[in-house]
């Protein structure tokens, strides 16, 4: 296709502002899919994504649009994830297109993720078309929201397109705006091939599918290509575009976006941001390349039933094939047996993977407390990374500890501001900025990541009744007075409950944890002490008193069926418990004990 008739774009939006609905409309209105094939939210392909209503993997679609000027244009939409954990994926997709539609819910206004994503679009030099969605709602205030876009983001919103993705109102205007206001791509068809590896995923039938954006030159089926970063050389088996189903194509030229397959075994063999060129005639100007996404949150995954360890290994290996940002290594815990220490991009990423293992592979899991990576500076001048509090070295060799900190942006209606400030303060936050836009405040905090990974987002939602939005970026490491807190149940340390805490908060946290565990652990035939300790010194203690009688005693010995039922019920309850010494600890205790209220 002629460069002047191509437009490449992405849609930037806060979760729920209508990105998927708009994408569906664009596809539908251009007849890319017959109405009978139209499934709501075509772009969100995974079940979990659909259920949770979040978009995770970047997807692309090619739309053909006959514009009012009489010419037909090829519009390539790259779908970007909306959630904070996937900021890295957003930044790479942005590099592959020239413009963005900024979709803002006209009844809600600008939210924290809108900001984070739109800044990435600005950084990628995009032309941005503001789109005010949901104008069908009585609460919609498009003029006010357009003003807010200008105040908060600083881009011109005077000719924002007003639409309802739900009813279809204004969709033709969006298509025209894409053609008229977004720039066409540039590129040299006669230069050696230079394409960007935008994304890749594993398909059980096709193997690794690579999404590419051609910058210069042409690529054809059968070409021998080389990836300059990894050095990998492959013959192109298949070349095509998504409409949104896969469709083979003979050739992709400059400015075009499509996919290729090339007998690549694992997603790990493809590096996002890598330059793809011809093996024989290589480009002289490779792309700068991207940093690979680094996991920031770690936790242990253990099977409840130790007989399922091999199944768990299998599940984790399969998931890792398709997700290069998910890392794992085997771990053994005195308390939990064999399992895996896994690294994730963030909490949502953790939840998605855990859910998939439980659901798709039917394995019950014990998830240990999420932890961040600490830097331990030893007295001998070396530094080591700590991924698991249980591995904390002997304190006599440690000089000091550093923890990762984030810059968090929170947008919240005025009336909840006080609660949000208190929450951030309680989590050792340092306020950096506070501004107002209409009746909403925007606050920026410097916070320790370890105070955020666990339940910060849940707490934020609950104190603001769901009206706050949150986004963050990593800021770097800082020294603080951190200690490892152990929990002892019946005098035995439970390594899976070890956490890193700030010294000043240790006692309060320890007390709260012991109280929680006292409620979570069922009574046994004997008295159970529950203690929190730092370096062998007990800082909090609770005692779970002994059960007075056998559970079956209340059956008066007579009714045999009732007695059997009760015992069976007990057995079923045990399935999701783990034995520590002589004590059974239910699975949910590992997570619940760490929540701070
Ligand atoms: P993520 O996939 O989570 O990023 O969300 P999204 O931005 O793709 O939002 P989605 O398209 O899933 O829309 C969120 C909700 O808003 C859905 O329930 C839609 O039906 C609804 N919605 C989208 N557009 C409109 C609109 O124009 N008017 C109204 N009333 N509702 C809309």
Coordinates of C-alpha atoms and ligand atoms in Angstrom, one line a residue:
X1 CA 0.0 0.0 0.0
X2 CA 1.1 3.5 -0.8
X3 CA 2.4 5.2 2.4
X4 CA 0.0 8.2 2.0
X5 CA -2.9 5.7 2.4
X6 CA -1.8 4.2 5.7
X7 CA -2.6 5.3 9.2
X8 CA -1.2 3.5 12.2
X9 CA -2.6 4.3 15.6
X10 CA -3.3 3.1 19.1
X11 CA -6.0 3.9 21.6
X12 CA -5.1 5.4 24.9
X13 CA -7.7 5.2 27.7
X14 CA -8.3 4.5 31.3
X15 CA -9.7 1.1 32.1
X16 CA -13.5 1.1 31.4
X17 CA -13.6 4.3 29.4
X18 CA -14.6 2.3 26.3
X19 CA -11.4 1.5 24.4
X20 CA -12.5 -2.0 23.5
X21 CA -16.1 -0.9 22.6
X22 CA -14.7 1.7 20.3
X23 CA -12.3 -0.7 18.6
X24 CA -15.2 -3.1 18.0
X25 CA -17.2 -0.3 16.5
X26 CA -14.4 0.7 14.1
X27 CA -14.1 -2.9 13.0
X28 CA -17.8 -3.3 12.6
X29 CA -18.5 -0.1 10.8
X30 CA -15.8 -0.7 8.2
X31 CA -17.2 -4.1 7.5
X32 CA -14.0 -5.8 8.5
X33 CA -16.0 -8.5 10.1
X34 CA -19.5 -9.7 9.0
X35 CA -22.1 -8.8 11.7
X36 CA -22.7 -12.5 12.4
X37 CA -19.1 -13.0 13.3
X38 CA -19.0 -10.0 15.5
X39 CA -18.3 -11.0 19.0
X40 CA -18.2 -8.3 21.6
X41 CA -14.7 -7.1 22.4
X42 CA -13.0 -8.9 19.6
X43 CA -9.6 -7.7 20.6
X44 CA -9.6 -9.1 24.1
X45 CA -8.8 -12.7 23.1
X46 CA -8.2 -14.5 26.3
X47 CA -11.0 -15.6 28.5
X48 CA -9.5 -14.1 31.6
X49 CA -9.2 -10.8 29.9
X50 CA -12.8 -10.9 28.9
X51 CA -14.0 -11.9 32.4
X52 CA -12.0 -9.2 34.1
X53 CA -12.6 -6.7 31.4
X54 CA -9.0 -5.8 31.1
X55 CA -6.7 -6.0 28.0
X56 CA -3.4 -7.6 28.6
X57 CA -1.6 -8.7 25.4
X58 CA -1.1 -6.2 22.6
X59 CA -3.2 -7.1 19.6
X60 CA -3.5 -5.5 16.2
X61 CA -6.1 -5.2 13.6
X62 CA -6.1 -4.0 10.0
X63 CA -9.1 -2.0 8.8
X64 CA -9.9 -0.9 5.3
X65 CA -11.7 2.4 5.2
X66 CA -13.2 4.2 2.2
X67 CA -12.8 7.8 3.3
X68 CA -14.9 10.9 2.2
X69 CA -12.1 12.0 -0.1
X70 CA -12.9 9.0 -2.3
X71 CA -9.7 7.1 -1.4
X72 CA -9.5 3.9 0.6
X73 CA -7.2 3.8 3.5
X74 CA -5.5 1.0 5.5
X75 CA -5.9 1.7 9.2
X76 CA -3.8 -0.3 11.5
X77 CA -4.8 -0.3 15.2
X78 CA -2.4 -1.6 17.8
X79 CA -4.2 -2.3 21.0
X80 CA -2.3 -1.5 24.1
X81 CA -2.9 -2.7 27.7
X82 CA -4.4 -0.2 30.0
X83 CA -3.1 -1.4 33.3
X84 CA 0.0 0.0 35.2
X85 CA 1.8 -3.4 35.3
X86 CA 2.0 -3.4 31.6
X87 CA 3.4 0.1 31.1
X88 CA 6.4 -1.4 29.3
X89 CA 4.2 -3.1 26.7
X90 CA 2.4 0.2 26.2
X91 CA 5.7 2.0 25.5
X92 CA 6.8 -0.5 22.9
X93 CA 3.5 -0.5 21.0
X94 CA 3.6 3.3 20.9
X95 CA 6.9 3.3 19.1
X96 CA 5.3 1.3 16.2
X97 CA 2.5 3.9 15.4
X98 CA 2.3 7.6 14.5
X99 CA -0.8 8.6 16.4
X100 CA -3.2 7.9 19.2
X101 CA -6.9 8.3 20.0
X102 CA -7.2 9.6 23.5
X103 CA -10.5 8.2 24.7
X104 CA -11.9 9.8 27.8
X105 CA -15.2 8.9 29.4
X106 CA -17.2 12.2 29.3
X107 CA -19.0 11.3 32.5
X108 CA -15.8 10.5 34.4
X109 CA -13.0 12.7 33.1
X110 CA -9.3 12.2 33.1
X111 CA -7.9 9.4 35.3
X112 CA -4.5 8.4 36.5
X113 CA -3.9 5.8 33.8
X114 CA -5.1 8.2 31.1
X115 CA -2.3 10.5 32.2
X116 CA 0.4 7.8 32.3
X117 CA -0.5 6.4 28.9
X118 CA -1.0 9.7 27.2
X119 CA 2.5 10.9 28.4
X120 CA 3.9 7.8 26.7
X121 CA 2.1 8.8 23.5
X122 CA 3.5 12.3 23.7
X123 CA 7.0 10.9 24.4
X124 CA 6.6 8.7 21.2
X125 CA 5.8 12.0 19.3
X126 CA 2.3 11.0 18.5
X127 CA -0.3 13.2 17.0
X128 CA -3.2 12.9 19.5
X129 CA -6.9 13.1 18.7
X130 CA -9.1 13.5 21.9
X131 CA -12.3 11.5 21.8
X132 CA -15.0 12.1 24.4
X133 CA -16.9 8.8 24.8
X134 CA -20.2 7.9 26.5
X135 CA -21.9 11.2 25.5
X136 CA -25.2 9.2 25.6
X137 CA -25.0 9.1 29.4
X138 CA -27.1 11.8 31.2
X139 CA -24.0 12.5 33.4
X140 CA -21.8 13.2 30.4
X141 CA -20.2 16.7 30.5
X142 CA -18.1 16.8 27.3
X143 CA -17.3 20.6 27.5
X144 CA -16.0 20.3 31.1
X145 CA -14.0 17.2 30.3
X146 CA -12.5 18.8 27.2
X147 CA -11.4 21.7 29.4
X148 CA -9.9 19.2 31.9
X149 CA -7.9 17.5 29.1
X150 CA -6.4 20.9 28.2
X151 CA -5.7 21.8 31.9
X152 CA -4.3 18.5 33.1
X153 CA -2.7 17.1 30.0
X154 CA -1.9 20.3 28.1
X155 CA -3.1 19.3 24.7
X156 CA -5.6 21.1 22.5
X157 CA -9.1 19.6 22.9
X158 CA -11.1 22.2 21.1
X159 CA -11.9 19.8 18.2
X160 CA -12.3 16.7 20.3
X161 CA -14.6 14.1 18.7
X162 CA -17.8 13.5 20.8
X163 CA -19.0 9.9 20.5
X164 CA -21.0 7.1 22.0
X165 CA -19.2 3.8 21.3
X166 CA -22.2 2.1 22.6
X167 CA -24.8 3.5 20.3
X168 CA -22.4 4.2 17.4
X169 CA -22.9 7.9 17.5
X170 CA -19.9 9.8 16.1
X171 CA -17.9 6.8 14.9
X172 CA -17.7 8.0 11.3
X173 CA -16.2 11.2 12.6
X174 CA -13.5 9.2 14.4
X175 CA -12.7 7.4 11.2
X176 CA -12.4 10.7 9.3
X177 CA -10.3 12.2 12.1
X178 CA -7.9 9.3 11.9
X179 CA -7.4 9.9 8.1
X180 CA -7.3 13.7 8.2
X181 CA -5.5 14.4 11.5
X182 CA -3.0 11.6 11.9
X183 CA 0.2 11.7 9.9
X184 CA 1.0 8.9 7.4
X185 CA 4.0 6.8 8.0
X186 CA 7.4 7.4 6.3
X187 CA 9.8 4.8 4.9
X188 CA 11.9 3.8 1.9
X189 CA 10.7 0.8 0.0
X190 CA 14.0 0.4 -1.8
X191 CA 16.2 0.4 1.3
X192 CA 17.2 -2.9 3.0
X193 CA 14.6 -4.4 5.2
X194 CA 14.2 -2.8 8.6
X195 CA 11.3 -3.9 10.8
X196 CA 10.5 -3.6 14.4
X197 CA 9.6 -6.6 16.5
X198 CA 6.5 -5.2 18.3
X199 CA 5.3 -8.2 20.2
X200 CA 5.1 -11.9 20.1
X201 CA 3.0 -14.7 21.5
X202 CA 2.8 -18.5 21.4
X203 CA 0.1 -20.2 19.4
X204 CA -0.3 -23.9 20.0
X205 CA -0.8 -24.5 16.3
X206 CA 1.5 -22.0 14.7
X207 CA 4.3 -21.7 17.3
X208 CA 5.6 -18.3 18.0
X209 CA 3.8 -15.5 16.1
X210 CA 5.7 -12.3 15.7
X211 CA 4.0 -8.9 15.2
X212 CA 6.1 -6.6 13.1
X213 CA 6.1 -3.0 11.9
X214 CA 8.0 -2.5 8.7
X215 CA 10.0 0.8 8.6
X216 CA 12.0 0.4 5.4
X217 CA 12.2 -2.2 2.6
X218 CA 9.9 -5.1 2.0
X219 CA 9.4 -8.5 3.5
X220 CA 8.0 -11.6 1.7
X221 CA 7.1 -15.2 2.5
X222 CA 10.3 -17.3 2.2
X223 CA 12.7 -14.5 2.9
X224 CA 15.6 -15.3 5.2
X225 CA 15.5 -12.9 8.1
X226 CA 17.8 -12.1 10.9
X227 CA 17.0 -10.5 14.3
X228 CA 19.9 -8.2 15.0
X229 CA 19.7 -8.2 18.8
X230 CA 19.5 -12.0 19.4
X231 CA 21.3 -13.0 16.1
X232 CA 18.6 -15.5 15.3
X233 CA 18.2 -16.4 11.7
X234 CA 15.0 -17.8 10.3
X235 CA 13.1 -18.4 7.0
X236 CA 9.7 -16.7 7.0
X237 CA 7.1 -19.5 6.9
X238 CA 4.0 -17.3 6.9
X239 CA 3.3 -13.6 6.5
X240 CA 0.0 -11.9 7.1
X241 CA -2.3 -9.4 8.7
X242 CA -5.0 -9.5 11.3
X243 CA -8.5 -8.5 10.1
X244 CA -8.9 -9.4 12.9
X245 CA -8.6 -13.0 11.9
X246 CA -5.3 -14.0 10.4
X247 CA -5.1 -13.6 6.7
X248 CA -2.0 -14.4 4.6
X249 CA -0.4 -11.6 2.5
X250 CA 2.3 -11.8 -0.2
X251 CA 4.3 -8.8 1.0
X252 CA 4.5 -6.1 3.7
X253 CA 6.1 -2.8 2.8
X254 CA 7.1 0.4 4.7
X255 CA 4.6 1.6 7.2
X256 CA 2.7 -1.7 7.3
X257 CA 1.9 -3.8 10.4
X258 CA 1.4 -7.5 10.3
X259 CA 2.6 -10.8 11.6
X260 CA 5.1 -13.5 10.6
X261 CA 5.8 -17.1 11.7
X262 CA 9.3 -18.6 11.2
X263 CA 9.6 -21.9 13.2
X264 CA 10.6 -19.9 16.3
X265 CA 10.4 -22.3 19.3
X266 CA 9.9 -20.0 22.2
X267 CA 8.7 -16.5 22.9
X268 CA 12.0 -16.1 24.8
X269 CA 13.8 -16.2 21.5
X270 CA 12.2 -13.0 20.4
X271 CA 13.1 -9.7 21.9
X272 CA 10.6 -6.9 21.8
X273 CA 12.1 -3.9 20.1
X274 CA 14.6 -6.0 18.2
X275 CA 15.4 -5.1 14.6
X276 CA 14.4 -7.6 11.9
X277 CA 16.3 -7.4 8.7
X278 CA 17.3 -9.6 5.7
X279 CA 20.1 -12.1 6.4
X280 CA 22.0 -11.2 3.2
X281 CA 21.2 -7.5 2.8
X282 CA 21.1 -5.9 6.3
X283 CA 20.0 -2.5 7.4
X284 CA 22.8 -0.2 8.4
X285 CA 20.7 1.6 11.0
X286 CA 19.3 -0.9 13.6
X287 CA 16.7 0.4 16.1
X288 CA 18.1 1.4 19.5
X289 CA 16.3 -1.6 21.1
X290 CA 14.4 -1.8 24.3
X291 CA 15.3 -2.9 27.8
X292 CA 13.6 -6.2 28.6
X293 CA 10.8 -5.9 31.2
X294 CA 12.2 -6.7 34.7
X295 CA 10.1 -8.5 37.2
X296 CA 9.5 -6.3 40.3
X297 CA 7.3 -8.4 42.5
X298 CA 8.2 -12.0 43.7
X299 CA 6.3 -14.6 45.5
X300 CA 6.3 -18.3 46.1
X301 CA 3.8 -20.6 44.4
X302 CA 3.4 -24.0 46.0
X303 CA 0.9 -26.8 45.3
X304 CA -1.5 -27.5 48.2
X305 CA -1.1 -31.1 47.4
X306 CA 2.6 -31.9 47.1
X307 CA 1.8 -34.7 44.6
X308 CA 0.9 -31.9 42.1
X309 CA 4.4 -30.5 42.0
X310 CA 5.2 -31.9 38.6
X311 CA 1.9 -30.6 37.2
X312 CA 2.7 -27.2 38.6
X313 CA 6.1 -27.3 36.9
X314 CA 4.5 -28.2 33.6
X315 CA 1.9 -25.3 34.0
X316 CA 4.5 -22.7 34.9
X317 CA 6.8 -23.8 32.0
X318 CA 3.9 -23.5 29.5
X319 CA 2.8 -20.1 30.7
X320 CA 6.4 -18.9 30.7
X321 CA 6.7 -19.9 27.0
X322 CA 4.2 -17.2 26.2
X323 CA 5.2 -14.6 28.7
X324 CA 8.8 -13.6 28.7
X325 CA 8.3 -11.1 31.5
X326 CA 7.3 -13.9 33.9
X327 CA 10.3 -15.6 35.6
X328 CA 10.6 -18.6 37.9
X329 CA 13.0 -20.8 39.7
X330 CA 12.5 -23.8 41.9
X331 CA 12.2 -23.2 45.6
X332 CA 12.1 -25.4 48.6
X333 CA 10.5 -24.3 51.8
X334 CA 10.8 -26.1 55.1
X335 CA 7.1 -25.4 55.6
X336 CA 5.6 -25.7 52.1
X337 CA 7.8 -28.3 50.5
X338 CA 8.7 -27.9 46.8
X339 CA 7.4 -25.0 44.7
X340 CA 8.6 -22.1 42.6
X341 CA 9.7 -18.6 43.3
X342 CA 8.2 -16.5 40.6
X343 CA 8.8 -12.9 39.4
X344 CA 6.1 -10.7 38.0
X345 CA 5.7 -7.2 36.5
X346 CA 3.3 -6.2 39.2
X347 CA 0.4 -7.4 41.3
X348 CA -2.1 -7.7 38.5
X349 CA 0.3 -9.8 36.5
X350 CA 0.7 -12.1 39.6
X351 CA -3.0 -12.5 40.0
X352 CA -3.5 -13.3 36.3
X353 CA -0.8 -16.0 36.3
X354 CA -2.0 -17.5 39.6
X355 CA -5.6 -17.6 38.3
X356 CA -4.6 -19.2 35.1
X357 CA -2.7 -22.0 36.9
X358 CA -5.6 -22.6 39.2
X359 CA -8.2 -22.5 36.5
X360 CA -6.6 -23.8 33.3
X361 CA -4.5 -26.4 35.0
X362 CA -6.7 -27.1 38.0
X363 CA -4.0 -26.9 40.6
X364 CA -4.7 -25.6 44.1
X365 CA -2.0 -23.1 45.1
X366 CA -0.5 -21.6 48.2
X367 CA 0.8 -18.2 47.3
X368 CA 3.3 -16.7 49.7
X369 CA 3.5 -13.0 50.6
X370 CA 4.6 -10.9 47.6
X371 CA 8.0 -9.3 48.1
X372 CA 10.0 -6.7 46.2
X373 CA 13.7 -6.9 45.5
X374 CA 15.9 -5.5 48.3
X375 CA 19.5 -4.5 47.8
X376 CA 21.6 -5.9 50.7
X377 CA 24.9 -4.1 51.1
X378 CA 27.3 -6.4 52.9
X379 CA 30.1 -5.2 55.3
X380 CA 32.7 -6.5 52.8
X381 CA 31.4 -4.0 50.2
X382 CA 29.5 -6.4 48.0
X383 CA 25.8 -6.1 47.2
X384 CA 23.3 -8.9 46.8
X385 CA 19.7 -8.9 45.7
X386 CA 17.1 -10.3 48.1
X387 CA 14.1 -11.8 46.3
X388 CA 12.8 -13.7 49.3
X389 CA 12.8 -12.5 52.9
X390 CA 13.4 -16.1 54.0
X391 CA 16.9 -15.9 52.4
X392 CA 18.0 -12.8 54.4
X393 CA 21.7 -13.4 55.4
X394 CA 23.1 -13.2 58.9
X395 CA 22.7 -9.6 60.1
X396 CA 26.3 -9.5 61.5
X397 CA 27.5 -9.4 57.8
X398 CA 25.0 -6.8 56.7
X399 CA 26.0 -3.1 56.5
X400 CA 22.7 -1.7 55.2
X401 CA 19.6 -2.4 53.2
X402 CA 18.0 -0.5 50.3
X403 CA 14.4 -0.8 49.1
X404 CA 12.8 0.2 45.8
X405 CA 10.6 3.3 45.8
X406 CA 7.9 4.4 43.3
X407 CA 6.4 7.7 42.2
X408 CA 2.6 7.2 42.5
X409 CA 0.0 9.4 40.9
X410 CA -3.5 9.3 42.4
X411 CA -6.5 11.2 41.1
X412 CA -9.4 11.5 43.5
X413 CA -12.6 13.5 44.0
X414 CA -12.1 16.2 46.7
X415 CA -14.2 14.6 49.4
X416 CA -11.9 11.5 49.6
X417 CA -8.7 13.4 49.5
X418 CA -8.2 13.4 53.3
X419 CA -8.5 9.6 53.4
X420 CA -6.1 9.2 50.5
X421 CA -3.4 11.4 52.2
X422 CA -3.8 9.4 55.4
X423 CA -3.4 6.1 53.5
X424 CA -0.2 7.3 51.8
X425 CA 1.2 8.7 55.0
X426 CA 0.5 5.4 56.8
X427 CA 2.5 3.7 54.1
X428 CA 5.6 5.8 54.6
X429 CA 4.8 8.1 51.7
X430 CA 6.4 11.4 51.0
X431 CA 4.1 13.9 49.3
X432 CA 5.7 15.4 46.2
X433 CA 2.8 17.3 44.6
X434 CA -0.8 18.2 44.9
X435 CA -2.9 20.0 42.3
X436 CA -6.6 20.5 41.5
X437 CA -8.5 20.1 38.3
X438 CA -12.1 21.0 38.8
X439 CA -13.4 18.9 41.7
X440 CA -10.7 16.3 41.5
X441 CA -7.3 16.4 43.1
X442 CA -4.1 15.0 41.7
X443 CA -1.6 13.9 44.3
X444 CA 1.9 12.6 43.7
X445 CA 3.7 10.5 46.3
X446 CA 7.0 8.9 46.7
X447 CA 6.2 5.5 48.3
X448 CA 8.2 2.4 49.2
X449 CA 7.1 -0.3 46.7
X450 CA 6.8 -2.9 49.5
X451 CA 4.1 -0.9 51.1
X452 CA 2.2 -0.9 47.8
X453 CA 2.6 -4.4 46.4
X454 CA 0.3 -6.0 48.9
X455 CA -3.0 -4.4 49.4
X456 CA -2.5 -0.7 48.7
X457 CA -4.7 -0.7 45.6
X458 CA -7.5 -2.5 47.4
X459 CA -7.3 -0.1 50.3
X460 CA -7.3 2.9 48.0
X461 CA -10.4 1.6 46.2
X462 CA -12.2 1.0 49.5
X463 CA -11.4 4.4 51.1
X464 CA -12.5 6.2 48.0
X465 CA -15.5 4.0 47.2
X466 CA -13.8 3.1 43.9
X467 CA -13.5 6.7 42.7
X468 CA -9.7 7.0 42.9
X469 CA -7.4 6.0 40.1
X470 CA -3.8 5.1 40.6
X471 CA -0.7 4.7 38.5
X472 CA 3.0 4.4 39.3
X473 CA 6.5 4.2 38.0
X474 CA 9.7 2.8 39.5
X475 CA 12.0 5.5 40.9
X476 CA 15.1 3.7 42.3
X477 CA 16.6 2.5 45.5
X478 CA 16.9 4.1 48.9
X479 CA 18.3 3.2 52.2
X480 CA 16.0 2.6 55.1
X481 CA 15.8 0.9 58.5
X482 CA 14.4 -2.4 57.4
X483 CA 14.3 -5.7 59.3
X484 CA 13.1 -9.2 58.6
X485 CA 10.2 -10.2 60.8
X486 CA 9.6 -13.9 61.4
X487 CA 6.4 -15.6 62.6
X488 CA 6.6 -18.6 64.9
X489 CA 3.6 -20.9 65.2
X490 CA 3.9 -23.3 68.1
X491 CA 7.6 -22.2 68.4
X492 CA 8.3 -23.2 64.8
X493 CA 9.3 -20.5 62.4
X494 CA 7.0 -20.4 59.3
X495 CA 9.3 -19.2 56.6
X496 CA 6.4 -18.5 54.2
X497 CA 5.2 -15.8 56.6
X498 CA 8.5 -13.9 56.9
X499 CA 8.3 -10.3 55.7
X500 CA 10.5 -7.3 55.5
X501 CA 9.2 -4.4 57.6
X502 CA 10.3 -1.0 58.6
X503 CA 11.8 -1.0 62.2
X504 CA 9.4 1.7 63.4
X505 CA 6.3 -0.3 62.2
X506 CA 7.5 -3.8 63.2
X507 CA 5.8 -4.0 66.5
X508 CA 2.5 -2.8 65.2
X509 CA 2.6 -5.1 62.2
X510 CA 3.7 -8.0 64.3
X511 CA 0.9 -7.5 66.7
X512 CA -1.7 -7.2 63.9
X513 CA -0.3 -10.4 62.3
X514 CA -0.5 -12.5 65.4
X515 CA -4.0 -11.3 66.1
X516 CA -5.1 -12.2 62.6
X517 CA -3.4 -15.6 62.7
X518 CA -5.1 -16.4 66.0
X519 CA -8.5 -16.0 64.2
X520 CA -7.3 -17.8 61.0
X521 CA -5.8 -20.9 62.6
X522 CA -8.4 -23.4 63.9
X523 CA -8.1 -24.6 67.5
X524 CA -6.2 -27.8 68.1
X525 CA -6.2 -30.2 71.0
X526 CA -3.3 -28.2 72.6
X527 CA -2.5 -24.6 73.3
X528 CA -0.6 -22.8 70.4
X529 CA 1.6 -19.8 70.9
X530 CA 1.8 -17.5 67.9
X531 CA 4.7 -15.0 67.9
X532 CA 6.3 -12.4 65.8
X533 CA 10.1 -12.0 66.2
X534 CA 13.0 -9.9 64.9
X535 CA 16.4 -11.6 65.0
X536 CA 15.3 -14.0 67.7
X537 CA 13.6 -11.3 69.9
X538 CA 9.9 -11.8 70.3
X539 CA 8.0 -8.5 69.7
X540 CA 4.4 -9.7 69.7
X541 CA 2.6 -12.7 71.0
X542 CA -0.9 -14.3 71.0
X543 CA -2.0 -17.6 72.4
X544 CA -4.6 -19.8 70.7
X545 CA -6.3 -21.8 73.5
X546 CA -6.8 -25.5 73.2
X547 CA -10.1 -27.0 72.0
X548 CA -12.0 -28.3 75.0
X549 CA -13.5 -31.5 73.5
X550 CA -13.4 -33.7 70.5
X551 CA -15.6 -32.3 67.7
X552 CA -17.5 -35.5 67.5
X553 CA -18.3 -35.4 71.2
X554 CA -21.3 -33.3 70.6
X555 CA -22.8 -36.1 68.6
X556 CA -23.5 -37.9 71.8
X557 CA -21.8 -41.0 70.5
X558 CA -25.0 -42.3 69.1
X559 CA -25.6 -41.1 65.6
X560 CA -23.0 -42.8 63.4
X561 CA -23.9 -41.1 60.1
X562 CA -23.6 -37.6 61.6
X563 CA -20.3 -38.5 63.1
X564 CA -19.0 -39.8 59.8
X565 CA -20.3 -36.6 58.0
X566 CA -18.5 -34.4 60.5
X567 CA -15.2 -36.3 60.1
X568 CA -15.5 -36.1 56.3
X569 CA -16.2 -32.4 56.5
X570 CA -13.0 -32.0 58.6
X571 CA -11.1 -34.0 56.0
X572 CA -12.3 -31.8 53.2
X573 CA -11.3 -28.7 55.2
X574 CA -7.8 -30.1 55.7
X575 CA -7.3 -30.4 52.0
X576 CA -6.5 -26.7 51.8
X577 CA -4.5 -26.8 54.9
X578 CA -0.8 -27.3 55.5
X579 CA 0.8 -28.9 58.5
X580 CA 3.5 -27.1 60.3
X581 CA 5.0 -29.3 63.0
X582 CA 1.8 -30.3 64.7
X583 CA -0.3 -27.4 63.6
X584 CA -2.6 -27.2 60.5
X585 CA -2.6 -23.7 58.9
X586 CA -5.3 -23.0 56.3
X587 CA -4.2 -21.7 53.0
X588 CA -5.9 -18.4 53.1
X589 CA -3.9 -17.5 56.3
X590 CA -0.8 -16.9 54.2
X591 CA -2.4 -14.0 52.4
X592 CA -4.9 -12.7 54.9
X593 CA -2.4 -12.5 57.7
X594 CA -0.4 -9.9 55.8
X595 CA -3.2 -7.6 54.8
X596 CA -3.0 -4.4 56.8
X597 CA -6.1 -2.5 57.8
Ligands
LIG1 P1 -10.4 -2.2 29.4 O1 -10.5 -3.3 28.3 O2 -10.6 -2.7 30.7 O3 -9.2 -1.3 29.1 O4 -11.7 -1.3 29.3 P2 -12.1 -0.5 28.0 O5 -11.6 0.8 28.1 O6 -11.9 -1.3 26.8 O7 -13.7 -0.4 28.2 P3 -14.9 -1.2 27.5 O8 -14.9 -0.9 26.1 O9 -14.8 -2.6 28.0 O10 -16.1 -0.4 28.2 C1 -16.3 -0.4 29.6 C2 -17.8 -0.3 29.8 O11 -18.4 0.9 29.4 C3 -18.6 -1.4 29.2 O12 -19.6 -1.8 30.1 C4 -19.2 -0.7 28.0 O13 -20.4 -1.3 27.6 C5 -19.4 0.7 28.5 N1 -19.4 1.7 27.4 C6 -18.5 1.8 26.4 N2 -18.8 2.8 25.6 C7 -19.9 3.4 26.1 C8 -20.7 4.5 25.7 O14 -20.5 5.2 24.7 N3 -21.8 4.7 26.4 C9 -22.2 4.0 27.5 N4 -23.3 4.3 28.1 N5 -21.4 3.0 27.9 C10 -20.3 2.6 27.2

